[in-house]
PDB file of C-alpha atoms in Angstrom:
ATOM      1  CA  UNK A 186    -252.922  15.532 -79.520  1.00 82.00           C
ATOM      2  CA  UNK A 187    -249.910  16.933 -81.350  1.00 86.00           C
ATOM      3  CA  UNK A 188    -251.211  16.092 -84.845  1.00 88.00           C
ATOM      4  CA  UNK A 189    -254.484  15.807 -86.744  1.00 90.00           C
ATOM      5  CA  UNK A 190    -252.915  13.341 -89.194  1.00 92.00           C
ATOM      6  CA  UNK A 191    -253.942  10.014 -87.656  1.00 92.00           C
ATOM      7  CA  UNK A 192    -255.327   6.717 -88.970  1.00 88.00           C
ATOM      8  CA  UNK A 193    -255.956   3.060 -88.181  1.00 88.00           C
ATOM      9  CA  UNK A 194    -257.538   3.343 -84.698  1.00 92.00           C
ATOM     10  CA  UNK A 195    -257.965   0.041 -82.833  1.00 94.00           C
ATOM     11  CA  UNK A 196    -259.976  -0.351 -79.631  1.00 94.00           C
ATOM     12  CA  UNK A 197    -258.467  -2.116 -76.632  1.00 96.00           C
ATOM     13  CA  UNK A 198    -260.401  -5.256 -75.609  1.00 94.00           C
ATOM     14  CA  UNK A 199    -262.184  -3.438 -72.757  1.00 94.00           C
ATOM     15  CA  UNK A 200    -262.973  -0.385 -74.905  1.00 94.00           C
ATOM     16  CA  UNK A 201    -261.069   1.988 -72.627  1.00 97.00           C
ATOM     17  CA  UNK A 202    -258.239   2.958 -75.015  1.00 97.00           C
ATOM     18  CA  UNK A 203    -257.407   3.474 -78.670  1.00 96.00           C
ATOM     19  CA  UNK A 204    -254.123   2.641 -80.356  1.00 96.00           C
ATOM     20  CA  UNK A 205    -253.478   4.367 -83.688  1.00 94.00           C
ATOM     21  CA  UNK A 206    -250.845   5.646 -86.085  1.00 90.00           C
ATOM     22  CA  UNK A 207    -250.037   9.349 -85.832  1.00 92.00           C
ATOM     23  CA  UNK A 208    -247.759  11.586 -87.885  1.00 90.00           C
ATOM     24  CA  UNK A 209    -245.475  13.590 -85.581  1.00 88.00           C
ATOM     25  CA  UNK A 210    -241.918  14.891 -85.902  1.00 86.00           C
ATOM     26  CA  UNK A 211    -242.078  14.063 -89.620  1.00 87.00           C
ATOM     27  CA  UNK A 212    -242.540  10.348 -88.960  1.00 85.00           C
ATOM     28  CA  UNK A 213    -245.312   7.831 -88.320  1.00 85.00           C
ATOM     29  CA  UNK A 214    -245.539   6.850 -84.675  1.00 88.00           C
ATOM     30  CA  UNK A 215    -247.821   4.829 -82.394  1.00 93.00           C
ATOM     31  CA  UNK A 216    -250.171   6.763 -80.135  1.00 94.00           C
ATOM     32  CA  UNK A 217    -252.416   5.714 -77.268  1.00 97.00           C
ATOM     33  CA  UNK A 218    -255.354   7.686 -75.912  1.00 97.00           C
ATOM     34  CA  UNK A 219    -258.203   7.021 -73.512  1.00 97.00           C
ATOM     35  CA  UNK A 220    -261.707   6.635 -74.924  1.00 96.00           C
ATOM     36  CA  UNK A 221    -262.700  10.068 -73.559  1.00 96.00           C
ATOM     37  CA  UNK A 222    -259.775  11.751 -75.351  1.00 94.00           C
ATOM     38  CA  UNK A 223    -257.590  12.123 -72.279  1.00 96.00           C
ATOM     39  CA  UNK A 224    -254.206  10.636 -71.459  1.00 96.00           C
ATOM     40  CA  UNK A 225    -252.625  10.762 -74.904  1.00 96.00           C
ATOM     41  CA  UNK A 226    -249.039   9.531 -75.142  1.00 94.00           C
ATOM     42  CA  UNK A 227    -246.643   8.078 -77.677  1.00 94.00           C
ATOM     43  CA  UNK A 228    -245.450   4.488 -77.462  1.00 93.00           C
ATOM     44  CA  UNK A 229    -241.746   4.649 -78.245  1.00 89.00           C
ATOM     45  CA  UNK A 230    -238.650   2.487 -78.221  1.00 90.00           C
ATOM     46  CA  UNK A 231    -235.405   4.093 -79.271  1.00 85.00           C
ATOM     47  CA  UNK A 232    -233.909   0.802 -80.427  1.00 87.00           C
ATOM     48  CA  UNK A 233    -236.675   0.149 -82.983  1.00 84.00           C
ATOM     49  CA  UNK A 234    -237.454   1.785 -86.291  1.00 78.00           C
ATOM     50  CA  UNK A 235    -240.527   4.017 -86.197  1.00 72.00           C
ATOM     51  CA  UNK A 236    -242.274   1.772 -88.714  1.00 73.00           C
ATOM     52  CA  UNK A 237    -241.956  -1.134 -86.253  1.00 77.00           C
ATOM     53  CA  UNK A 238    -245.182   0.122 -84.678  1.00 83.00           C
ATOM     54  CA  UNK A 239    -247.313  -0.292 -87.793  1.00 77.00           C
ATOM     55  CA  UNK A 240    -250.699  -2.045 -87.874  1.00 84.00           C
ATOM     56  CA  UNK A 241    -251.203  -2.262 -84.076  1.00 92.00           C
ATOM     57  CA  UNK A 242    -253.258  -5.173 -82.736  1.00 96.00           C
ATOM     58  CA  UNK A 243    -254.134  -5.444 -79.043  1.00 97.00           C
ATOM     59  CA  UNK A 244    -253.319  -8.595 -77.129  1.00 97.00           C
ATOM     60  CA  UNK A 245    -256.421 -10.104 -75.527  1.00 95.00           C
ATOM     61  CA  UNK A 246    -255.447  -8.996 -72.022  1.00 94.00           C
ATOM     62  CA  UNK A 247    -255.145  -5.356 -73.145  1.00 96.00           C
ATOM     63  CA  UNK A 248    -251.676  -5.075 -71.611  1.00 97.00           C
ATOM     64  CA  UNK A 249    -249.605  -5.338 -74.785  1.00 97.00           C
ATOM     65  CA  UNK A 250    -249.795  -4.770 -78.534  1.00 97.00           C
ATOM     66  CA  UNK A 251    -248.679  -6.779 -81.555  1.00 96.00           C
ATOM     67  CA  UNK A 252    -247.185  -4.805 -84.448  1.00 93.00           C
ATOM     68  CA  UNK A 253    -244.760  -5.300 -87.301  1.00 91.00           C
ATOM     69  CA  UNK A 254    -242.246  -3.787 -89.666  1.00 87.00           C
ATOM     70  CA  UNK A 255    -240.872  -5.320 -92.853  1.00 85.00           C
ATOM     71  CA  UNK A 256    -238.534  -7.617 -90.928  1.00 90.00           C
ATOM     72  CA  UNK A 257    -240.164  -8.608 -87.634  1.00 92.00           C
ATOM     73  CA  UNK A 258    -243.363  -9.042 -85.658  1.00 94.00           C
ATOM     74  CA  UNK A 259    -243.186  -7.553 -82.168  1.00 94.00           C
ATOM     75  CA  UNK A 260    -245.199  -7.829 -78.986  1.00 96.00           C
ATOM     76  CA  UNK A 261    -244.643  -4.665 -76.973  1.00 96.00           C
ATOM     77  CA  UNK A 262    -246.001  -3.400 -73.667  1.00 97.00           C
ATOM     78  CA  UNK A 263    -247.746  -0.035 -73.440  1.00 96.00           C
ATOM     79  CA  UNK A 264    -244.452   1.707 -72.679  1.00 94.00           C
ATOM     80  CA  UNK A 265    -242.809   0.394 -75.855  1.00 93.00           C
ATOM     81  CA  UNK A 266    -240.695  -2.340 -74.275  1.00 95.00           C
ATOM     82  CA  UNK A 267    -240.294  -5.418 -76.497  1.00 96.00           C
ATOM     83  CA  UNK A 268    -241.777  -8.506 -74.854  1.00 97.00           C
ATOM     84  CA  UNK A 269    -241.322 -10.834 -77.821  1.00 97.00           C
ATOM     85  CA  UNK A 270    -239.870 -10.617 -81.316  1.00 96.00           C
ATOM     86  CA  UNK A 271    -240.240 -12.953 -84.285  1.00 96.00           C
ATOM     87  CA  UNK A 272    -238.148 -12.632 -87.449  1.00 96.00           C
ATOM     88  CA  UNK A 273    -240.349 -12.869 -90.529  1.00 94.00           C
ATOM     89  CA  UNK A 274    -237.577 -14.542 -92.512  1.00 93.00           C
ATOM     90  CA  UNK A 275    -237.661 -17.451 -90.055  1.00 94.00           C
ATOM     91  CA  UNK A 276    -241.438 -17.917 -89.837  1.00 94.00           C
ATOM     92  CA  UNK A 277    -242.473 -17.235 -93.436  1.00 92.00           C
ATOM     93  CA  UNK A 278    -241.539 -19.341 -96.456  1.00 87.00           C
ATOM     94  CA  UNK A 279    -241.801 -17.743 -99.883  1.00 86.00           C
ATOM     95  CA  UNK A 280    -243.712 -14.750 -98.489  1.00 92.00           C
ATOM     96  CA  UNK A 281    -243.136 -11.324 -96.949  1.00 92.00           C
ATOM     97  CA  UNK A 282    -245.087  -8.449 -95.397  1.00 92.00           C
ATOM     98  CA  UNK A 283    -245.515  -4.841 -96.454  1.00 88.00           C
ATOM     99  CA  UNK A 284    -246.259  -1.757 -94.367  1.00 82.00           C
ATOM    100  CA  UNK A 285    -250.013  -2.003 -94.873  1.00 83.00           C
ATOM    101  CA  UNK A 286    -250.394  -5.652 -93.898  1.00 89.00           C
ATOM    102  CA  UNK A 287    -252.700  -6.467 -91.011  1.00 91.00           C
ATOM    103  CA  UNK A 288    -252.449  -8.631 -87.887  1.00 95.00           C
ATOM    104  CA  UNK A 289    -255.418 -10.152 -86.038  1.00 96.00           C
ATOM    105  CA  UNK A 290    -255.173 -12.116 -82.778  1.00 96.00           C
ATOM    106  CA  UNK A 291    -257.484 -15.065 -82.109  1.00 95.00           C
ATOM    107  CA  UNK A 292    -260.094 -14.933 -79.311  1.00 93.00           C
ATOM    108  CA  UNK A 293    -257.962 -17.281 -77.189  1.00 94.00           C
ATOM    109  CA  UNK A 294    -254.857 -15.147 -77.814  1.00 94.00           C
ATOM    110  CA  UNK A 295    -252.834 -18.050 -79.207  1.00 95.00           C
ATOM    111  CA  UNK A 296    -252.824 -17.448 -82.979  1.00 96.00           C
ATOM    112  CA  UNK A 297    -252.169 -14.413 -85.179  1.00 97.00           C
ATOM    113  CA  UNK A 298    -253.710 -14.150 -88.620  1.00 97.00           C
ATOM    114  CA  UNK A 299    -251.449 -12.124 -90.864  1.00 95.00           C
ATOM    115  CA  UNK A 300    -251.514 -10.626 -94.339  1.00 93.00           C
ATOM    116  CA  UNK A 301    -248.596 -11.702 -96.518  1.00 94.00           C
ATOM    117  CA  UNK A 302    -247.376 -11.065-100.042  1.00 94.00           C
ATOM    118  CA  UNK A 303    -246.595 -14.317-101.824  1.00 92.00           C
ATOM    119  CA  UNK A 304    -243.164 -14.612-103.383  1.00 83.00           C
ATOM    120  CA  UNK A 305    -244.147 -17.032-106.140  1.00 76.00           C
ATOM    121  CA  UNK A 306    -245.235 -15.628-109.461  1.00 70.00           C
ATOM    122  CA  UNK A 307    -248.995 -15.774-109.800  1.00 76.00           C
ATOM    123  CA  UNK A 308    -250.134 -13.548-112.606  1.00 77.00           C
ATOM    124  CA  UNK A 309    -253.712 -12.401-112.826  1.00 82.00           C
ATOM    125  CA  UNK A 310    -255.372 -10.108-115.305  1.00 76.00           C
ATOM    126  CA  UNK A 311    -256.176  -6.641-113.924  1.00 76.00           C
ATOM    127  CA  UNK A 312    -253.958  -7.210-110.873  1.00 85.00           C
ATOM    128  CA  UNK A 313    -250.784  -5.268-110.159  1.00 84.00           C
ATOM    129  CA  UNK A 314    -248.385  -6.591-107.520  1.00 88.00           C
ATOM    130  CA  UNK A 315    -247.821  -9.826-105.587  1.00 92.00           C
ATOM    131  CA  UNK A 316    -250.605 -12.226-104.685  1.00 93.00           C
ATOM    132  CA  UNK A 317    -252.027 -11.476-101.200  1.00 94.00           C
ATOM    133  CA  UNK A 318    -252.632 -14.411 -98.867  1.00 94.00           C
ATOM    134  CA  UNK A 319    -253.347 -15.093 -95.198  1.00 96.00           C
ATOM    135  CA  UNK A 320    -251.173 -17.142 -92.867  1.00 95.00           C
ATOM    136  CA  UNK A 321    -251.842 -18.214 -89.280  1.00 96.00           C
ATOM    137  CA  UNK A 322    -248.989 -17.908 -86.818  1.00 97.00           C
ATOM    138  CA  UNK A 323    -248.914 -20.040 -83.674  1.00 96.00           C
ATOM    139  CA  UNK A 324    -247.465 -17.612 -81.135  1.00 95.00           C
ATOM    140  CA  UNK A 325    -246.188 -20.278 -78.734  1.00 94.00           C
ATOM    141  CA  UNK A 326    -245.041 -22.741 -81.382  1.00 94.00           C
ATOM    142  CA  UNK A 327    -243.536 -19.945 -83.521  1.00 94.00           C
ATOM    143  CA  UNK A 328    -244.755 -21.561 -86.724  1.00 94.00           C
ATOM    144  CA  UNK A 329    -246.750 -20.048 -89.574  1.00 95.00           C
ATOM    145  CA  UNK A 330    -248.823 -21.934 -92.146  1.00 95.00           C
ATOM    146  CA  UNK A 331    -250.810 -20.641 -95.073  1.00 94.00           C
ATOM    147  CA  UNK A 332    -254.582 -20.611 -94.632  1.00 95.00           C
ATOM    148  CA  UNK A 333    -255.852 -19.486 -98.020  1.00 94.00           C
ATOM    149  CA  UNK A 334    -255.671 -21.475-101.259  1.00 90.00           C
ATOM    150  CA  UNK A 335    -252.862 -21.194-103.787  1.00 88.00           C
ATOM    151  CA  UNK A 336    -255.134 -19.491-106.328  1.00 88.00           C
ATOM    152  CA  UNK A 337    -256.979 -17.221-103.874  1.00 92.00           C
ATOM    153  CA  UNK A 338    -256.309 -13.492-103.576  1.00 94.00           C
ATOM    154  CA  UNK A 339    -257.256 -12.783 -99.947  1.00 96.00           C
ATOM    155  CA  UNK A 340    -256.228 -10.148 -97.385  1.00 96.00           C
ATOM    156  CA  UNK A 341    -257.268  -8.095 -94.293  1.00 95.00           C
ATOM    157  CA  UNK A 342    -258.195 -10.932 -91.881  1.00 95.00           C
ATOM    158  CA  UNK A 343    -260.315 -10.245 -88.799  1.00 95.00           C
ATOM    159  CA  UNK A 344    -261.257 -13.001 -86.340  1.00 95.00           C
ATOM    160  CA  UNK A 345    -264.905 -13.852 -85.692  1.00 93.00           C
ATOM    161  CA  UNK A 346    -264.402 -16.971 -83.554  1.00 92.00           C
ATOM    162  CA  UNK A 347    -261.678 -19.557 -82.972  1.00 90.00           C
ATOM    163  CA  UNK A 348    -262.751 -21.193 -86.254  1.00 92.00           C
ATOM    164  CA  UNK A 349    -263.819 -18.344 -88.572  1.00 95.00           C
ATOM    165  CA  UNK A 350    -262.634 -14.961 -89.739  1.00 96.00           C
ATOM    166  CA  UNK A 351    -263.667 -12.076 -91.978  1.00 96.00           C
ATOM    167  CA  UNK A 352    -261.487 -11.196 -94.943  1.00 96.00           C
ATOM    168  CA  UNK A 353    -261.306  -9.428 -98.273  1.00 96.00           C
ATOM    169  CA  UNK A 354    -261.243 -11.572-101.398  1.00 96.00           C
ATOM    170  CA  UNK A 355    -261.087 -10.694-105.067  1.00 94.00           C
ATOM    171  CA  UNK A 356    -261.941 -13.534-107.397  1.00 90.00           C
ATOM    172  CA  UNK A 357    -260.702 -14.212-110.907  1.00 87.00           C
ATOM    173  CA  UNK A 358    -262.240 -11.855-113.501  1.00 86.00           C
ATOM    174  CA  UNK A 359    -263.512  -9.483-110.789  1.00 89.00           C
ATOM    175  CA  UNK A 360    -262.350  -5.864-110.717  1.00 88.00           C
ATOM    176  CA  UNK A 361    -263.286  -5.157-107.090  1.00 92.00           C
ATOM    177  CA  UNK A 362    -262.854  -6.991-103.802  1.00 94.00           C
ATOM    178  CA  UNK A 363    -265.657  -8.043-101.431  1.00 97.00           C
ATOM    179  CA  UNK A 364    -265.963  -9.057 -97.782  1.00 97.00           C
ATOM    180  CA  UNK A 365    -266.223 -12.774 -97.073  1.00 97.00           C
ATOM    181  CA  UNK A 366    -266.602 -15.036 -94.048  1.00 96.00           C
ATOM    182  CA  UNK A 367    -264.176 -17.958 -94.148  1.00 96.00           C
ATOM    183  CA  UNK A 368    -263.326 -20.979 -92.004  1.00 95.00           C
ATOM    184  CA  UNK A 369    -259.827 -21.400 -90.608  1.00 93.00           C
ATOM    185  CA  UNK A 370    -259.037 -24.160 -93.106  1.00 91.00           C
ATOM    186  CA  UNK A 371    -259.430 -21.594 -95.903  1.00 90.00           C
ATOM    187  CA  UNK A 372    -262.627 -23.171 -97.189  1.00 88.00           C
ATOM    188  CA  UNK A 373    -266.366 -22.431 -97.133  1.00 88.00           C
ATOM    189  CA  UNK A 374    -265.977 -18.768 -98.122  1.00 94.00           C
ATOM    190  CA  UNK A 375    -269.325 -16.982 -97.838  1.00 96.00           C
ATOM    191  CA  UNK A 376    -269.945 -13.605 -99.484  1.00 97.00           C
ATOM    192  CA  UNK A 377    -271.179 -11.040 -96.942  1.00 96.00           C
ATOM    193  CA  UNK A 378    -270.792  -7.597 -98.528  1.00 96.00           C
ATOM    194  CA  UNK A 379    -270.116  -7.127-102.221  1.00 96.00           C
ATOM    195  CA  UNK A 380    -267.551  -4.522-103.288  1.00 94.00           C
ATOM    196  CA  UNK A 381    -266.535  -3.569 -99.737  1.00 94.00           C
ATOM    197  CA  UNK A 382    -263.329  -3.476 -97.688  1.00 89.00           C
ATOM    198  CA  UNK A 383    -261.851  -3.097 -94.182  1.00 88.00           C
ATOM    199  CA  UNK A 384    -263.912  -5.730 -92.336  1.00 89.00           C
ATOM    200  CA  UNK A 385    -264.261  -5.687 -88.559  1.00 86.00           C
ATOM    201  CA  UNK A 386    -266.724  -6.932 -85.956  1.00 82.00           C
ATOM    202  CA  UNK A 387    -267.513  -6.697 -82.265  1.00 76.00           C
ATOM    203  CA  UNK A 388    -264.831  -8.466 -80.242  1.00 59.00           C
ATOM    204  CA  UNK A 389    -265.490 -12.218 -80.156  1.00 57.00           C
TER     205      UNK A 389
END
């Protein structure tokens, strides 16, 4: 590979490939490589900003990838061609995304869970920045609704089943976040790992 500055690897559903961010030509780009280290190539599209390939998330069929920039969510094929595009300004109300926000596709491939930064003021002691929340986006219906509660500080969703997901949550008066299991209605949060981050699990 042309760089040793890489991060955020994500396995394809069949475990044959990795998608990841790689620094090359003084910019972050999206790379693909086979599980044995062979077949590396960049996924590029000259009409898109380089940061459009951030936070890659494989579609369930392994033939395309969801990713986002600050303005849009994209579904691209493995050659970089845009299959679908959704403008964040049209699907989010009083929320936005930043470069580190995560996408997670449901086991049936119909719903994306997404990190968002809430636009409303919600001050909390020992917290710097906007309130993080999780929204679910119906890919076919092109509609997003908030999952987590108005007072919850939750981020980094990762699907477990069609009804539950892993996430990071930091409660009031806590100085560190922990990993929780939560139902899709945003309720029944169960603490799994205290003071931990970056949850993931075997593919559901």
